[in-house]
């Protein structure tokens, strides 16, 4: 019998492993695939999906099955959150994705197979889900990568894909498009698709770039791309990570930051030590710091440097304040919220889907072949019971930032 995770929509720490009654699978319609989740990651993003599930419609991707037993069949109180990972196509009625194919994307947590109606996408290595109940949901979550036969692919490749390919894409979009340097081929794109975003806004030259939550996977990938993919003359004057005491040693080991500070450090002293002076330009990118650490630093630097630009990529799920409260805490309410959905849409419009995804996948391969994130290990658990314990451990802060959780089911 299949098992799924069911979560209290108002409290991600209350979750249940629910066994569904045995039921014969319905015949598969045309242009459809039936997918069994096989490998998926667990990160604090999953808690964010719960916290903002109603706002971003994350509860709608894989609804509670009709056979969910009481009391967990109450959609007002309970729901399912999905994950990024790899699924195995166990049945297919379309030549686009034959039976036996692996796909990567936003898949359900559990051992219950899911049916997806699909169509060809605008890029040859991807398909789009067109299942009716997902028609109103973002393209970012309805696009799936198809694994073609590749003798060079290893279990480690699949594990890193499941662990953070989508997080890498977010950092890629920020580095390559929001903070573009190749203005002829990649003009700057607004981080959220709203309002103007100028060449000066995108320029990192002669800046001190403060990266908050620098040990997070998205931030680490951004730092790597800033150093590896970005031309040296277009890199910031100083790239500084600002994080917790607990993660400082790990972050320093990445080798991508010029310096690693902690939240309690004095930002005024740090900017001075970075040899930029009072005429400096500061860029802050917050990938999910706790509280309003980045806003606090911005307020202390406000008026003491030439300019401050603040990009807000994420927020810690443990924060009591919402995203709007975080934004207005910055000087002059001056933080710009980043949206991977808006950035990807803008990038595809500028360079076309085939070029975009080919370039993205190439950059991702470079990242993996370079060892991904130094010092970070992948811990793969087996089965849904292992996953449930992993969820509890991550929610209670027992998982070190040097460990990435994955699960095979």
Short mmCIF file of C-alpha atoms in Angstrom, two decimals:
data_model
loop_
_atom_site.label_atom_id
_atom_site.label_comp_id
_atom_site.label_asym_id
_atom_site.label_seq_id
_atom_site.Cartn_x
_atom_site.Cartn_y
_atom_site.Cartn_z
CA UNK A 1 0.00 0.00 0.00
CA UNK A 2 1.19 3.50 -0.85
CA UNK A 3 2.28 6.03 1.76
CA UNK A 4 2.22 9.83 1.58
CA UNK A 5 3.19 12.68 3.87
CA UNK A 6 0.28 14.87 5.03
CA UNK A 7 1.01 18.22 6.71
CA UNK A 8 -0.96 20.58 8.89
CA UNK A 9 -1.16 23.68 6.69
CA UNK A 10 -0.64 26.01 9.63
CA UNK A 11 2.32 24.21 11.22
CA UNK A 12 5.00 22.41 9.21
CA UNK A 13 6.22 20.63 12.35
CA UNK A 14 2.95 18.68 12.48
CA UNK A 15 3.09 16.11 9.73
CA UNK A 16 1.89 12.54 9.38
CA UNK A 17 2.81 9.43 7.43
CA UNK A 18 -0.49 8.25 6.01
CA UNK A 19 -1.04 4.82 4.48
CA UNK A 20 -3.60 4.79 1.68
CA UNK A 21 -5.95 1.87 1.08
CA UNK A 22 -4.99 -0.42 -1.78
CA UNK A 23 -6.63 0.67 -5.01
CA UNK A 24 -6.26 -0.36 -8.64
CA UNK A 25 -4.68 2.29 -10.85
CA UNK A 26 -7.00 3.81 -13.44
CA UNK A 27 -6.20 3.34 -17.14
CA UNK A 28 -3.82 5.98 -18.43
CA UNK A 29 -5.26 8.57 -20.82
CA UNK A 30 -3.57 9.59 -24.06
CA UNK A 31 -0.52 11.88 -23.87
CA UNK A 32 0.05 10.91 -20.26
CA UNK A 33 2.68 9.34 -18.06
CA UNK A 34 2.52 7.65 -14.67
CA UNK A 35 5.47 8.59 -12.49
CA UNK A 36 6.89 6.98 -9.37
CA UNK A 37 9.02 9.23 -7.17
CA UNK A 38 12.41 7.58 -6.63
CA UNK A 39 14.86 10.18 -5.26
CA UNK A 40 14.13 13.58 -3.75
CA UNK A 41 15.71 16.26 -1.60
CA UNK A 42 14.62 17.82 1.66
CA UNK A 43 15.66 21.40 2.41
CA UNK A 44 14.30 24.30 4.41
CA UNK A 45 12.60 25.35 1.16
CA UNK A 46 10.07 22.62 1.92
CA UNK A 47 9.12 24.48 5.09
CA UNK A 48 8.78 27.68 3.06
CA UNK A 49 6.38 25.85 0.74
CA UNK A 50 4.20 25.12 3.78
CA UNK A 51 4.44 28.62 5.21
CA UNK A 52 3.48 30.33 1.95
CA UNK A 53 1.50 27.44 0.49
CA UNK A 54 -1.74 29.37 0.08
CA UNK A 55 -0.05 32.49 -1.30
CA UNK A 56 1.93 30.70 -4.02
CA UNK A 57 -0.59 27.85 -4.50
CA UNK A 58 1.96 25.19 -3.54
CA UNK A 59 -0.82 23.07 -2.02
CA UNK A 60 -2.40 22.75 -5.47
CA UNK A 61 0.34 20.83 -7.27
CA UNK A 62 -0.35 17.40 -5.80
CA UNK A 63 -3.65 17.51 -3.88
CA UNK A 64 -4.74 15.00 -1.27
CA UNK A 65 -5.77 11.76 -3.04
CA UNK A 66 -9.51 10.93 -2.90
CA UNK A 67 -8.68 7.83 -0.83
CA UNK A 68 -6.98 9.80 1.97
CA UNK A 69 -8.50 8.55 5.25
CA UNK A 70 -10.05 10.79 7.90
CA UNK A 71 -9.11 13.05 9.56
CA UNK A 72 -6.37 13.80 7.01
CA UNK A 73 -8.82 14.18 4.12
CA UNK A 74 -9.81 17.68 5.28
CA UNK A 75 -8.23 20.02 2.66
CA UNK A 76 -8.86 23.06 4.84
CA UNK A 77 -6.50 21.75 7.50
CA UNK A 78 -4.23 19.28 5.72
CA UNK A 79 -2.32 19.14 2.46
CA UNK A 80 0.67 17.77 0.59
CA UNK A 81 3.85 19.65 -0.23
CA UNK A 82 5.96 18.50 -3.15
CA UNK A 83 9.71 18.33 -3.59
CA UNK A 84 12.41 18.59 -6.23
CA UNK A 85 13.70 15.27 -7.35
CA UNK A 86 13.69 12.42 -9.81
CA UNK A 87 10.83 10.21 -10.87
CA UNK A 88 10.68 7.01 -12.89
CA UNK A 89 8.09 6.72 -15.65
CA UNK A 90 6.38 3.39 -14.95
CA UNK A 91 3.74 3.74 -17.66
CA UNK A 92 3.36 5.95 -20.72
CA UNK A 93 0.96 6.60 -23.59
CA UNK A 94 3.20 9.09 -25.39
CA UNK A 95 6.34 8.72 -27.45
CA UNK A 96 7.66 11.93 -25.87
CA UNK A 97 8.59 10.05 -22.70
CA UNK A 98 8.75 6.26 -23.05
CA UNK A 99 8.21 3.92 -20.13
CA UNK A 100 11.42 3.53 -18.14
CA UNK A 101 12.53 7.16 -18.59
CA UNK A 102 13.76 9.24 -15.67
CA UNK A 103 12.52 12.82 -15.30
CA UNK A 104 13.53 15.65 -12.98
CA UNK A 105 11.23 18.29 -11.56
CA UNK A 106 8.65 19.11 -8.91
CA UNK A 107 7.32 15.74 -7.81
CA UNK A 108 5.13 14.41 -4.97
CA UNK A 109 6.52 13.12 -1.68
CA UNK A 110 5.51 9.52 -1.14
CA UNK A 111 5.23 6.14 -2.81
CA UNK A 112 1.91 6.77 -4.56
CA UNK A 113 2.43 7.05 -8.34
CA UNK A 114 1.10 10.23 -9.93
CA UNK A 115 -0.46 10.67 -13.37
CA UNK A 116 0.65 13.61 -15.51
CA UNK A 117 -0.71 14.76 -18.84
CA UNK A 118 2.17 16.19 -20.85
CA UNK A 119 3.10 17.89 -24.09
CA UNK A 120 6.32 18.85 -25.85
CA UNK A 121 7.94 22.02 -24.56
CA UNK A 122 9.81 24.80 -26.34
CA UNK A 123 13.11 23.09 -25.51
CA UNK A 124 13.95 19.55 -26.68
CA UNK A 125 15.15 18.17 -23.33
CA UNK A 126 12.06 19.26 -21.41
CA UNK A 127 8.33 18.48 -21.30
CA UNK A 128 5.44 20.50 -19.90
CA UNK A 129 2.74 19.16 -17.61
CA UNK A 130 -0.75 20.15 -18.76
CA UNK A 131 -2.86 18.31 -16.19
CA UNK A 132 -6.05 20.33 -15.76
CA UNK A 133 -5.76 21.10 -12.05
CA UNK A 134 -2.29 22.60 -12.63
CA UNK A 135 -3.21 24.91 -15.51
CA UNK A 136 -3.19 27.99 -13.23
CA UNK A 137 0.20 27.19 -11.72
CA UNK A 138 3.62 28.54 -12.63
CA UNK A 139 5.54 27.21 -15.62
CA UNK A 140 8.59 26.84 -13.38
CA UNK A 141 6.93 23.94 -11.57
CA UNK A 142 5.23 22.42 -14.62
CA UNK A 143 8.42 21.90 -16.64
CA UNK A 144 10.28 18.58 -16.36
CA UNK A 145 13.75 17.65 -17.57
CA UNK A 146 14.04 14.37 -19.49
CA UNK A 147 17.08 12.21 -18.86
CA UNK A 148 18.27 10.91 -22.20
CA UNK A 149 20.63 7.95 -22.35
CA UNK A 150 23.96 9.31 -21.13
CA UNK A 151 26.69 6.82 -20.21
CA UNK A 152 28.54 9.53 -18.28
CA UNK A 153 25.68 10.05 -15.80
CA UNK A 154 26.34 8.56 -12.38
CA UNK A 155 24.34 8.07 -9.21
CA UNK A 156 26.22 11.07 -7.82
CA UNK A 157 25.00 13.20 -10.74
CA UNK A 158 21.40 12.20 -10.06
CA UNK A 159 21.84 12.92 -6.36
CA UNK A 160 23.18 16.44 -6.95
CA UNK A 161 20.39 17.08 -9.47
CA UNK A 162 17.80 16.14 -6.87
CA UNK A 163 19.62 18.08 -4.17
CA UNK A 164 19.91 21.48 -5.77
CA UNK A 165 19.56 21.85 -9.53
CA UNK A 166 16.60 24.22 -9.14
CA UNK A 167 18.47 26.20 -6.46
CA UNK A 168 21.42 26.50 -8.84
CA UNK A 169 19.06 27.86 -11.49
CA UNK A 170 17.89 30.62 -9.14
CA UNK A 171 21.48 31.72 -8.54
CA UNK A 172 22.23 31.41 -12.27
CA UNK A 173 19.34 33.73 -13.11
CA UNK A 174 20.49 36.33 -10.60
CA UNK A 175 24.14 36.25 -11.69
CA UNK A 176 23.57 35.99 -15.45
CA UNK A 177 20.48 38.14 -15.97
CA UNK A 178 19.61 40.36 -12.98
CA UNK A 179 23.29 41.26 -12.60
CA UNK A 180 24.16 40.92 -16.28
CA UNK A 181 27.52 42.02 -17.62
CA UNK A 182 27.21 41.03 -21.32
CA UNK A 183 24.86 43.88 -22.14
CA UNK A 184 24.63 43.14 -25.85
CA UNK A 185 23.67 39.49 -25.51
CA UNK A 186 22.10 39.55 -22.04
CA UNK A 187 20.62 42.94 -21.15
CA UNK A 188 19.74 43.31 -17.45
CA UNK A 189 16.37 41.87 -16.47
CA UNK A 190 14.34 43.13 -13.52
CA UNK A 191 14.67 40.65 -10.63
CA UNK A 192 10.90 40.50 -10.23
CA UNK A 193 9.57 41.71 -13.58
CA UNK A 194 8.27 44.90 -11.99
CA UNK A 195 9.62 48.37 -12.61
CA UNK A 196 12.80 49.54 -14.26
CA UNK A 197 16.14 47.79 -13.79
CA UNK A 198 19.07 49.67 -15.27
CA UNK A 199 22.60 48.84 -16.35
CA UNK A 200 23.82 50.61 -13.21
CA UNK A 201 21.53 48.44 -11.07
CA UNK A 202 23.11 45.33 -12.59
CA UNK A 203 26.72 46.49 -12.42
CA UNK A 204 28.90 44.77 -9.80
CA UNK A 205 32.22 46.36 -10.73
CA UNK A 206 33.85 48.33 -7.90
CA UNK A 207 31.24 47.15 -5.39
CA UNK A 208 31.44 45.32 -2.12
CA UNK A 209 28.94 42.50 -2.43
CA UNK A 210 27.52 41.22 0.86
CA UNK A 211 25.93 37.77 0.57
CA UNK A 212 23.71 36.89 3.52
CA UNK A 213 23.10 33.23 4.46
CA UNK A 214 26.26 32.45 2.42
CA UNK A 215 26.36 28.75 3.29
CA UNK A 216 22.91 28.08 1.80
CA UNK A 217 22.99 26.08 -1.41
CA UNK A 218 21.59 28.92 -3.52
CA UNK A 219 24.08 31.42 -2.11
CA UNK A 220 27.00 29.01 -2.50
CA UNK A 221 26.05 28.38 -6.12
CA UNK A 222 25.84 32.13 -6.70
CA UNK A 223 29.31 32.67 -5.22
CA UNK A 224 30.72 29.89 -7.40
CA UNK A 225 29.22 31.41 -10.54
CA UNK A 226 30.37 34.87 -9.54
CA UNK A 227 33.93 33.53 -9.45
CA UNK A 228 33.89 30.93 -12.23
CA UNK A 229 31.42 32.14 -14.87
CA UNK A 230 31.71 35.89 -14.45
CA UNK A 231 34.63 37.64 -16.21
CA UNK A 232 37.19 38.90 -13.70
CA UNK A 233 36.77 42.54 -14.74
CA UNK A 234 33.02 42.25 -14.07
CA UNK A 235 33.32 40.72 -10.61
CA UNK A 236 32.74 42.72 -7.42
CA UNK A 237 35.70 44.40 -5.76
CA UNK A 238 35.05 42.24 -2.68
CA UNK A 239 32.71 39.28 -2.24
CA UNK A 240 31.85 38.88 1.44
CA UNK A 241 29.67 36.23 3.05
CA UNK A 242 27.68 37.22 6.15
CA UNK A 243 26.23 34.34 8.14
CA UNK A 244 26.04 32.55 11.45
CA UNK A 245 28.95 31.60 13.69
CA UNK A 246 28.05 27.94 13.22
CA UNK A 247 28.42 28.04 9.43
CA UNK A 248 31.48 30.30 9.21
CA UNK A 249 34.09 27.55 8.93
CA UNK A 250 32.11 25.71 6.25
CA UNK A 251 31.60 28.92 4.25
CA UNK A 252 35.28 29.82 4.41
CA UNK A 253 36.08 26.36 3.05
CA UNK A 254 34.19 27.05 -0.18
CA UNK A 255 37.04 29.28 -1.31
CA UNK A 256 34.73 31.63 -3.23
CA UNK A 257 34.34 34.45 -0.70
CA UNK A 258 37.09 36.99 -0.09
CA UNK A 259 35.98 37.16 3.52
CA UNK A 260 33.34 35.62 5.77
CA UNK A 261 31.75 37.72 8.51
CA UNK A 262 29.06 36.89 11.07
CA UNK A 263 25.80 38.70 11.72
CA UNK A 264 27.10 40.29 14.92
CA UNK A 265 30.09 41.93 13.21
CA UNK A 266 30.22 45.68 12.64
CA UNK A 267 29.34 46.39 8.99
CA UNK A 268 30.93 49.85 9.09
CA UNK A 269 34.25 48.39 10.18
CA UNK A 270 33.99 45.63 7.59
CA UNK A 271 33.39 48.04 4.71
CA UNK A 272 36.37 50.07 5.86
CA UNK A 273 38.52 46.97 6.08
CA UNK A 274 37.49 46.11 2.53
CA UNK A 275 39.39 49.23 1.41
CA UNK A 276 36.48 50.86 -0.36
CA UNK A 277 35.86 53.86 1.84
CA UNK A 278 32.94 56.24 2.22
CA UNK A 279 32.43 56.58 -1.54
CA UNK A 280 31.80 52.86 -1.89
CA UNK A 281 28.93 51.10 -3.57
CA UNK A 282 27.42 48.23 -1.59
CA UNK A 283 25.19 45.46 -2.91
CA UNK A 284 23.38 43.19 -0.46
CA UNK A 285 21.88 39.88 -1.57
CA UNK A 286 19.98 38.02 1.13
CA UNK A 287 19.46 34.32 0.43
CA UNK A 288 17.52 33.65 3.62
CA UNK A 289 19.16 35.09 6.72
CA UNK A 290 17.43 34.87 10.06
CA UNK A 291 15.44 37.79 11.38
CA UNK A 292 16.21 41.05 9.62
CA UNK A 293 20.00 40.73 9.70
CA UNK A 294 20.55 42.10 6.20
CA UNK A 295 18.18 45.03 6.78
CA UNK A 296 20.01 45.82 10.02
CA UNK A 297 23.33 45.95 8.18
CA UNK A 298 21.81 48.07 5.41
CA UNK A 299 20.46 50.59 7.91
CA UNK A 300 23.83 50.90 9.64
CA UNK A 301 25.57 51.51 6.31
CA UNK A 302 22.89 53.86 4.98
CA UNK A 303 24.31 57.36 4.54
CA UNK A 304 27.89 56.17 5.09
CA UNK A 305 28.44 54.74 1.61
CA UNK A 306 27.76 56.07 -1.87
CA UNK A 307 24.87 53.70 -2.56
CA UNK A 308 23.23 50.50 -1.33
CA UNK A 309 21.27 48.08 -3.48
CA UNK A 310 19.45 45.26 -1.71
CA UNK A 311 18.11 42.08 -3.30
CA UNK A 312 15.95 39.74 -1.25
CA UNK A 313 15.99 36.18 -2.59
CA UNK A 314 14.50 34.31 0.36
CA UNK A 315 13.77 34.37 4.05
CA UNK A 316 14.36 31.81 6.75
CA UNK A 317 11.20 29.77 7.45
CA UNK A 318 11.90 30.31 11.15
CA UNK A 319 11.45 34.08 10.82
CA UNK A 320 8.39 35.48 12.55
CA UNK A 321 7.99 38.34 10.08
CA UNK A 322 6.69 37.90 6.55
CA UNK A 323 8.38 38.93 3.32
CA UNK A 324 6.60 42.28 3.17
CA UNK A 325 7.68 43.15 6.72
CA UNK A 326 11.25 42.23 5.82
CA UNK A 327 11.27 44.43 2.72
CA UNK A 328 10.06 47.55 4.51
CA UNK A 329 12.74 47.10 7.19
CA UNK A 330 15.39 48.18 4.66
CA UNK A 331 16.39 51.85 4.28
CA UNK A 332 13.79 53.78 2.28
CA UNK A 333 11.92 50.46 1.91
CA UNK A 334 14.58 49.81 -0.67
CA UNK A 335 14.86 46.03 -1.01
CA UNK A 336 14.01 44.42 -4.34
CA UNK A 337 12.36 41.02 -4.14
CA UNK A 338 13.80 38.44 -6.54
CA UNK A 339 11.53 36.04 -8.40
CA UNK A 340 13.02 33.06 -10.22
CA UNK A 341 9.74 32.76 -12.12
CA UNK A 342 9.93 36.33 -13.46
CA UNK A 343 13.65 36.10 -14.20
CA UNK A 344 13.31 32.84 -16.10
CA UNK A 345 10.40 34.20 -18.12
CA UNK A 346 12.37 37.34 -18.98
CA UNK A 347 15.50 35.38 -19.88
CA UNK A 348 13.58 33.07 -22.22
CA UNK A 349 12.03 36.08 -23.95
CA UNK A 350 15.46 37.64 -24.50
CA UNK A 351 17.56 34.68 -25.68
CA UNK A 352 14.98 31.99 -26.47
CA UNK A 353 14.19 28.77 -24.58
CA UNK A 354 16.64 26.47 -26.35
CA UNK A 355 19.63 28.75 -25.76
CA UNK A 356 18.55 29.47 -22.20
CA UNK A 357 18.21 25.83 -21.12
CA UNK A 358 21.32 24.70 -23.02
CA UNK A 359 23.39 27.40 -21.31
CA UNK A 360 21.85 26.63 -17.93
CA UNK A 361 22.48 22.90 -18.22
CA UNK A 362 26.08 23.54 -19.34
CA UNK A 363 26.71 25.79 -16.33
CA UNK A 364 25.17 23.16 -14.06
CA UNK A 365 27.45 20.46 -15.49
CA UNK A 366 30.49 22.69 -14.85
CA UNK A 367 29.34 23.15 -11.27
CA UNK A 368 28.97 19.40 -10.68
CA UNK A 369 32.23 18.48 -12.41
CA UNK A 370 33.99 21.04 -10.23
CA UNK A 371 32.88 19.15 -7.13
CA UNK A 372 29.69 21.13 -6.48
CA UNK A 373 29.94 22.64 -2.97
CA UNK A 374 33.18 21.84 -1.10
CA UNK A 375 32.59 20.40 2.34
CA UNK A 376 28.93 19.57 1.74
CA UNK A 377 27.98 15.89 1.85
CA UNK A 378 24.88 14.19 0.50
CA UNK A 379 23.14 11.95 3.03
CA UNK A 380 20.70 9.57 1.37
CA UNK A 381 18.02 7.97 3.52
CA UNK A 382 15.93 4.95 2.59
CA UNK A 383 12.15 4.94 2.69
CA UNK A 384 9.35 7.12 4.03
CA UNK A 385 10.08 6.44 7.70
CA UNK A 386 13.60 7.74 7.18
CA UNK A 387 12.17 10.80 5.44
CA UNK A 388 9.76 11.53 8.29
CA UNK A 389 12.64 11.48 10.77
CA UNK A 390 14.71 13.67 8.47
CA UNK A 391 11.88 16.22 8.33
CA UNK A 392 11.71 16.32 12.13
CA UNK A 393 15.48 16.63 12.47
CA UNK A 394 15.66 19.46 9.93
CA UNK A 395 12.72 21.28 11.52
CA UNK A 396 14.35 21.10 14.95
CA UNK A 397 17.73 22.35 13.73
CA UNK A 398 19.60 19.06 14.15
CA UNK A 399 20.94 18.95 10.59
CA UNK A 400 24.25 20.71 9.99
CA UNK A 401 24.55 23.10 7.06
CA UNK A 402 27.28 20.79 5.72
CA UNK A 403 24.71 18.00 5.22
CA UNK A 404 22.16 17.76 2.43
CA UNK A 405 19.29 15.32 2.94
CA UNK A 406 18.01 13.09 0.15
CA UNK A 407 15.69 10.10 0.24
CA UNK A 408 15.10 7.09 -1.94
CA UNK A 409 11.62 5.58 -1.94
#
